[in-house]
Amino acid sequence: MEHTDLYSTIHKRKSIRKFDPTPLDEATIAKISNRFDKIKPLITEIKTKLMILPANTVKGLFAPKAPHYLALFSEEKEGYLTNAGYILQQLDLYLSANGLGSCWLGVAKPIKDFNNDSILKFVISLAFGRPAEQLHRKGVEEYKRLSLDQIRNASGMDDLLEPARLAPSANNSQKWFFTGSDGNLDVYVSNSLIQNKWSLIDAGIAICHICIAAQHLGKQFEFSKDLKAVKSEHGRNYVTSIRIF
Ligand SMILES: Cc1cc2nc3c(=O)[nH]c(=O)nc-3n(C[C@H](O)[C@H](O)[C@H](O)COP(=O)(O)O)c2cc1C
């Protein structure tokens, strides 16, 4: 049976780095591929493509060995990294909800140009397969995360920001920050040279968790860019605004 309760999965998922090397059966791979059609982008104007690649085709530093990799290819337009985080996190949660392990791979790359497209470039991938370690956390206390007070001065939206707080990030760096009130949330990432690429992907992951929480609470959301917000937070880079209603 297919599990689609991504909200509860936010509260138990973890990165899996030990995999059963046996490839998943064709039906399971087909089910995952079929799920691609249900994935919503953050920025509809950016063309992307998801591909499942076999074992030993994605390699690099700190890359766990897995029987499969889920690779995202994208146009490199403004916002594409945050869009990539938003898209792939929906699948990270889907895999975890359905008993499979996955791990984001920040520096690993496919060994050849599988997509063979001059417009869509490889952005990032997830390793996935059957877990050979405990799949889920037992509770929120097992997450090593900053407190809500450290990641927001937004008011009245903690039911949306607690899921963002639990989101995975590269090196668990959690560079996100949230301001706003009354259903208007502005998303920022700390201004750091080294991790800029990953921080923007991480922001997309946290935004994915916020939107899943909004849906869980029966709310709708829309994204916009607020030029005033761009100027208001020194030391942090503005990513996007979300209106939740
Ligand atoms: C963009 C991104 C890149 C990552 N790259 C790697 C990686 O290359 N190797 C790895 O073992 N984990 C990687 N991770 C996993 C993080 O280390 C992990 O999400 C973080 O420590 C929080 O732990 P959790 O996912 O178990 O909650 C990455 C995560 C993100 C979001």
Tab-separated table of C-alpha atoms and ligand atoms in Angstrom:
chain	number	residue	atom	x	y	z
A	1	MET	CA	0.000	0.000	0.000
A	2	GLU	CA	1.148	3.507	-0.779
A	3	HIS	CA	1.611	5.886	2.174
A	4	THR	CA	1.218	9.583	1.492
A	5	ASP	CA	1.099	11.073	5.000
A	6	LEU	CA	4.128	13.286	4.569
A	7	TYR	CA	3.252	15.493	7.564
A	8	SER	CA	3.736	12.713	10.117
A	9	THR	CA	6.892	11.614	8.260
A	10	ILE	CA	8.422	15.072	8.867
A	11	HIS	CA	8.367	14.198	12.576
A	12	LYS	CA	10.277	10.915	12.263
A	13	ARG	CA	12.421	10.894	9.101
A	14	LYS	CA	16.206	10.771	9.193
A	15	SER	CA	19.038	10.407	6.725
A	16	ILE	CA	19.803	6.760	5.945
A	17	ARG	CA	23.419	5.996	5.060
A	18	LYS	CA	23.434	2.178	5.257
A	19	PHE	CA	21.488	0.442	2.522
A	20	ASP	CA	20.643	-3.126	1.587
A	21	PRO	CA	22.528	-3.333	-1.747
A	22	THR	CA	19.767	-5.454	-3.364
A	23	PRO	CA	17.982	-3.374	-6.013
A	24	LEU	CA	14.291	-2.650	-5.410
A	25	ASP	CA	11.844	-4.648	-7.549
A	26	GLU	CA	10.488	-3.128	-10.759
A	27	ALA	CA	7.020	-2.514	-9.300
A	28	THR	CA	8.463	-0.418	-6.481
A	29	ILE	CA	10.647	1.568	-8.875
A	30	ALA	CA	7.590	2.114	-11.110
A	31	LYS	CA	5.577	3.350	-8.116
A	32	ILE	CA	8.293	5.875	-7.262
A	33	SER	CA	8.487	7.048	-10.896
A	34	ASN	CA	4.681	7.426	-10.989
A	35	ARG	CA	4.917	9.660	-7.945
A	36	PHE	CA	6.957	12.190	-9.968
A	37	ASP	CA	3.692	13.418	-11.568
A	38	LYS	CA	2.325	14.413	-8.144
A	39	ILE	CA	5.345	16.549	-7.216
A	40	LYS	CA	4.687	20.298	-7.205
A	41	PRO	CA	7.462	22.768	-7.999
A	42	LEU	CA	8.021	25.998	-6.069
A	43	ILE	CA	8.712	27.892	-9.292
A	44	THR	CA	6.557	26.597	-12.139
A	45	GLU	CA	8.552	28.446	-14.827
A	46	ILE	CA	11.702	26.378	-14.198
A	47	LYS	CA	11.901	23.174	-16.260
A	48	THR	CA	13.155	20.159	-14.283
A	49	LYS	CA	13.508	16.429	-14.786
A	50	LEU	CA	13.789	13.585	-12.259
A	51	MET	CA	15.634	10.369	-13.107
A	52	ILE	CA	16.259	7.168	-11.151
A	53	LEU	CA	19.858	6.045	-11.681
A	54	PRO	CA	21.245	2.601	-10.740
A	55	ALA	CA	23.924	1.636	-8.163
A	56	ASN	CA	27.445	2.978	-8.626
A	57	THR	CA	26.393	5.711	-11.045
A	58	VAL	CA	26.525	8.601	-8.566
A	59	LYS	CA	29.856	9.014	-6.832
A	60	GLY	CA	31.663	11.517	-4.663
A	61	LEU	CA	32.933	12.466	-1.245
A	62	PHE	CA	30.604	11.508	1.657
A	63	ALA	CA	28.254	9.622	-0.697
A	64	PRO	CA	26.762	6.511	0.915
A	65	LYS	CA	26.590	3.478	-1.401
A	66	ALA	CA	23.001	2.778	-2.393
A	67	PRO	CA	21.210	0.572	-4.944
A	68	HIS	CA	19.506	3.633	-6.506
A	69	TYR	CA	19.862	7.386	-6.852
A	70	LEU	CA	17.191	9.954	-7.544
A	71	ALA	CA	18.794	12.718	-9.596
A	72	LEU	CA	17.312	16.136	-10.298
A	73	PHE	CA	18.178	18.041	-13.487
A	74	SER	CA	17.093	21.642	-13.921
A	75	GLU	CA	17.307	24.795	-15.945
A	76	GLU	CA	19.681	27.109	-14.104
A	77	LYS	CA	17.243	30.025	-13.779
A	78	GLU	CA	16.901	32.305	-10.738
A	79	GLY	CA	15.622	30.282	-7.778
A	80	TYR	CA	16.494	26.872	-9.265
A	81	LEU	CA	18.394	25.667	-6.183
A	82	THR	CA	15.519	26.434	-3.808
A	83	ASN	CA	13.134	24.875	-6.341
A	84	ALA	CA	15.346	21.750	-6.385
A	85	GLY	CA	15.237	21.463	-2.582
A	86	TYR	CA	11.465	21.915	-2.589
A	87	ILE	CA	10.946	19.219	-5.245
A	88	LEU	CA	13.312	16.532	-3.972
A	89	GLN	CA	12.224	16.896	-0.338
A	90	GLN	CA	8.704	15.812	-1.349
A	91	LEU	CA	10.315	12.578	-2.576
A	92	ASP	CA	12.644	12.217	0.425
A	93	LEU	CA	9.517	12.236	2.632
A	94	TYR	CA	7.584	9.958	0.257
A	95	LEU	CA	10.376	7.361	0.318
A	96	SER	CA	10.580	7.485	4.121
A	97	ALA	CA	6.768	7.248	4.461
A	98	ASN	CA	6.894	4.087	2.340
A	99	GLY	CA	9.570	2.246	4.310
A	100	LEU	CA	12.566	3.240	2.181
A	101	GLY	CA	15.698	5.053	3.286
A	102	SER	CA	17.202	8.070	1.563
A	103	CYS	CA	20.031	10.537	1.980
A	104	TRP	CA	20.692	13.856	0.256
A	105	LEU	CA	24.060	13.907	-1.523
A	106	GLY	CA	25.579	17.382	-1.599
A	107	VAL	CA	28.813	16.817	-3.469
A	108	ALA	CA	28.258	13.578	-5.376
A	109	LYS	CA	27.728	13.630	-9.146
A	110	PRO	CA	26.620	11.129	-11.827
A	111	ILE	CA	29.591	9.423	-13.495
A	112	LYS	CA	28.296	10.378	-16.965
A	113	ASP	CA	25.788	12.719	-18.536
A	114	PHE	CA	22.676	10.548	-18.157
A	115	ASN	CA	20.267	13.283	-19.118
A	116	ASN	CA	22.172	14.369	-22.212
A	117	ASP	CA	20.363	17.704	-22.399
A	118	SER	CA	22.010	21.055	-22.969
A	119	ILE	CA	19.349	22.972	-20.987
A	120	LEU	CA	18.714	20.758	-17.961
A	121	LYS	CA	21.854	20.422	-15.804
A	122	PHE	CA	22.401	17.979	-12.949
A	123	VAL	CA	21.729	19.773	-9.625
A	124	ILE	CA	21.676	17.254	-6.764
A	125	SER	CA	20.569	13.726	-5.907
A	126	LEU	CA	19.248	11.473	-3.165
A	127	ALA	CA	20.649	8.010	-2.491
A	128	PHE	CA	17.817	5.576	-1.757
A	129	GLY	CA	16.972	1.947	-1.158
A	130	ARG	CA	15.891	-0.483	1.536
A	131	PRO	CA	17.369	0.698	4.852
A	132	ALA	CA	19.982	-1.424	6.627
A	133	GLU	CA	19.620	0.683	9.790
A	134	GLN	CA	16.675	1.995	11.790
A	135	LEU	CA	14.498	3.970	9.364
A	136	HIS	CA	12.743	6.427	11.673
A	137	ARG	CA	13.419	8.458	14.772
A	138	LYS	CA	11.356	7.573	17.814
A	139	GLY	CA	10.467	11.182	18.570
A	140	VAL	CA	11.281	14.840	18.120
A	141	GLU	CA	13.806	14.687	20.981
A	142	GLU	CA	16.123	12.658	18.694
A	143	TYR	CA	16.537	15.591	16.271
A	144	LYS	CA	19.687	17.681	16.700
A	145	ARG	CA	18.273	21.056	15.705
A	146	LEU	CA	18.350	24.739	16.684
A	147	SER	CA	15.428	25.949	18.792
A	148	LEU	CA	12.524	27.857	17.249
A	149	ASP	CA	13.788	31.010	18.993
A	150	GLN	CA	17.053	30.706	17.060
A	151	ILE	CA	15.440	30.466	13.632
A	152	ARG	CA	12.508	32.899	13.703
A	153	ASN	CA	11.226	36.208	14.875
A	154	ALA	CA	8.001	35.538	12.989
A	155	SER	CA	4.999	35.528	15.281
A	156	GLY	CA	1.970	33.263	15.451
A	157	MET	CA	3.149	30.669	12.933
A	158	ASP	CA	4.986	28.110	15.065
A	159	ASP	CA	2.703	25.298	13.879
A	160	LEU	CA	4.243	25.876	10.420
A	161	LEU	CA	7.773	26.628	11.591
A	162	GLU	CA	8.228	23.619	13.869
A	163	PRO	CA	8.145	21.314	10.778
A	164	ALA	CA	10.665	23.667	9.094
A	165	ARG	CA	12.902	23.432	12.159
A	166	LEU	CA	13.034	19.632	11.783
A	167	ALA	CA	14.020	19.782	8.087
A	168	PRO	CA	17.322	18.264	6.934
A	169	SER	CA	20.081	20.592	5.739
A	170	ALA	CA	23.597	20.157	4.357
A	171	ASN	CA	25.922	19.428	7.304
A	172	ASN	CA	22.869	20.081	9.477
A	173	SER	CA	23.787	23.772	9.162
A	174	GLN	CA	20.188	25.065	9.431
A	175	LYS	CA	21.007	28.449	7.944
A	176	TRP	CA	17.349	29.433	7.525
A	177	PHE	CA	15.542	32.293	9.259
A	178	PHE	CA	11.853	33.222	9.195
A	179	THR	CA	10.247	36.615	9.757
A	180	GLY	CA	6.693	37.896	9.381
A	181	SER	CA	3.236	37.648	10.942
A	182	ASP	CA	-0.437	37.030	10.140
A	183	GLY	CA	0.158	34.302	7.573
A	184	ASN	CA	2.852	36.268	5.706
A	185	LEU	CA	6.188	34.528	6.073
A	186	ASP	CA	9.514	35.796	4.708
A	187	VAL	CA	12.270	33.208	4.291
A	188	TYR	CA	15.982	34.085	4.582
A	189	VAL	CA	19.272	32.184	4.641
A	190	SER	CA	22.423	33.323	6.447
A	191	ASN	CA	24.866	35.065	4.253
A	192	SER	CA	27.876	32.737	4.051
A	193	LEU	CA	30.167	32.319	1.094
A	194	ILE	CA	31.022	28.653	1.590
A	195	GLN	CA	27.552	27.225	1.822
A	196	ASN	CA	25.528	29.497	-0.375
A	197	LYS	CA	24.538	26.801	-2.878
A	198	TRP	CA	23.517	24.321	-0.222
A	199	SER	CA	21.759	26.937	1.931
A	200	LEU	CA	19.462	27.782	-0.966
A	201	ILE	CA	18.655	24.083	-1.465
A	202	ASP	CA	18.127	23.772	2.305
A	203	ALA	CA	15.706	26.720	2.208
A	204	GLY	CA	13.634	24.865	-0.411
A	205	ILE	CA	13.569	21.812	1.860
A	206	ALA	CA	12.333	23.871	4.839
A	207	ILE	CA	9.732	25.603	2.628
A	208	CYS	CA	8.526	22.151	1.525
A	209	HIS	CA	7.959	21.219	5.182
A	210	ILE	CA	6.085	24.521	5.794
A	211	CYS	CA	3.779	23.895	2.838
A	212	ILE	CA	3.061	20.302	3.881
A	213	ALA	CA	2.218	21.604	7.371
A	214	ALA	CA	-0.058	24.286	5.857
A	215	GLN	CA	-1.924	21.626	3.854
A	216	HIS	CA	-2.172	19.471	6.977
A	217	LEU	CA	-3.826	22.429	8.753
A	218	GLY	CA	-6.286	22.814	5.866
A	219	LYS	CA	-4.639	26.002	4.591
A	220	GLN	CA	-3.578	27.162	1.154
A	221	PHE	CA	-0.342	28.914	0.284
A	222	GLU	CA	1.212	30.970	-2.469
A	223	PHE	CA	4.736	32.213	-3.079
A	224	SER	CA	5.780	35.752	-3.918
A	225	LYS	CA	8.828	38.004	-3.870
A	226	ASP	CA	8.620	41.017	-1.558
A	227	LEU	CA	11.081	43.725	-2.501
A	228	LYS	CA	10.789	45.389	0.938
A	229	ALA	CA	11.805	42.102	2.584
A	230	VAL	CA	14.937	41.991	0.435
A	231	LYS	CA	16.203	45.101	2.174
A	232	SER	CA	15.055	44.517	5.727
A	233	GLU	CA	17.334	41.741	7.068
A	234	HIS	CA	21.037	42.581	7.134
A	235	GLY	CA	23.427	39.634	7.128
A	236	ARG	CA	20.815	37.340	5.628
A	237	ASN	CA	19.798	36.730	2.034
A	238	TYR	CA	16.109	36.937	1.223
A	239	VAL	CA	14.773	33.806	-0.499
A	240	THR	CA	11.004	34.185	-0.910
A	241	SER	CA	7.761	35.023	0.845
A	242	ILE	CA	4.911	32.627	1.495
A	243	ARG	CA	1.330	33.721	2.094
A	244	ILE	CA	-0.588	31.105	4.048
A	245	PHE	CA	-4.373	31.529	4.122
B	1	LIG	C1	21.595	19.696	0.507
B	1	LIG	C2	22.057	18.555	1.406
B	1	LIG	C3	23.241	17.896	1.136
B	1	LIG	C4	23.656	16.820	1.931
B	1	LIG	N1	24.792	16.131	1.605
B	1	LIG	C5	25.128	15.021	2.307
B	1	LIG	C6	26.236	14.212	1.895
B	1	LIG	O1	26.900	14.507	0.892
B	1	LIG	N2	26.529	13.089	2.610
B	1	LIG	C7	25.784	12.738	3.729
B	1	LIG	O2	26.095	11.715	4.347
B	1	LIG	N3	24.735	13.492	4.148
B	1	LIG	C8	24.382	14.607	3.456
B	1	LIG	N4	23.279	15.353	3.830
B	1	LIG	C9	22.480	14.941	4.988
B	1	LIG	C10	22.659	15.880	6.192
B	1	LIG	O3	23.921	15.689	6.760
B	1	LIG	C11	21.523	15.634	7.177
B	1	LIG	O4	20.300	15.938	6.559
B	1	LIG	C12	21.646	16.442	8.446
B	1	LIG	O5	22.806	16.081	9.166
B	1	LIG	C13	20.425	16.260	9.361
B	1	LIG	O6	20.252	14.904	9.708
B	1	LIG	P1	18.925	14.097	9.358
B	1	LIG	O7	18.721	14.171	7.862
B	1	LIG	O8	19.213	12.690	9.794
B	1	LIG	O9	17.773	14.716	10.077
B	1	LIG	C14	22.878	16.432	3.061
B	1	LIG	C15	21.686	17.121	3.333
B	1	LIG	C16	21.270	18.153	2.523
B	1	LIG	C17	19.968	18.815	2.804
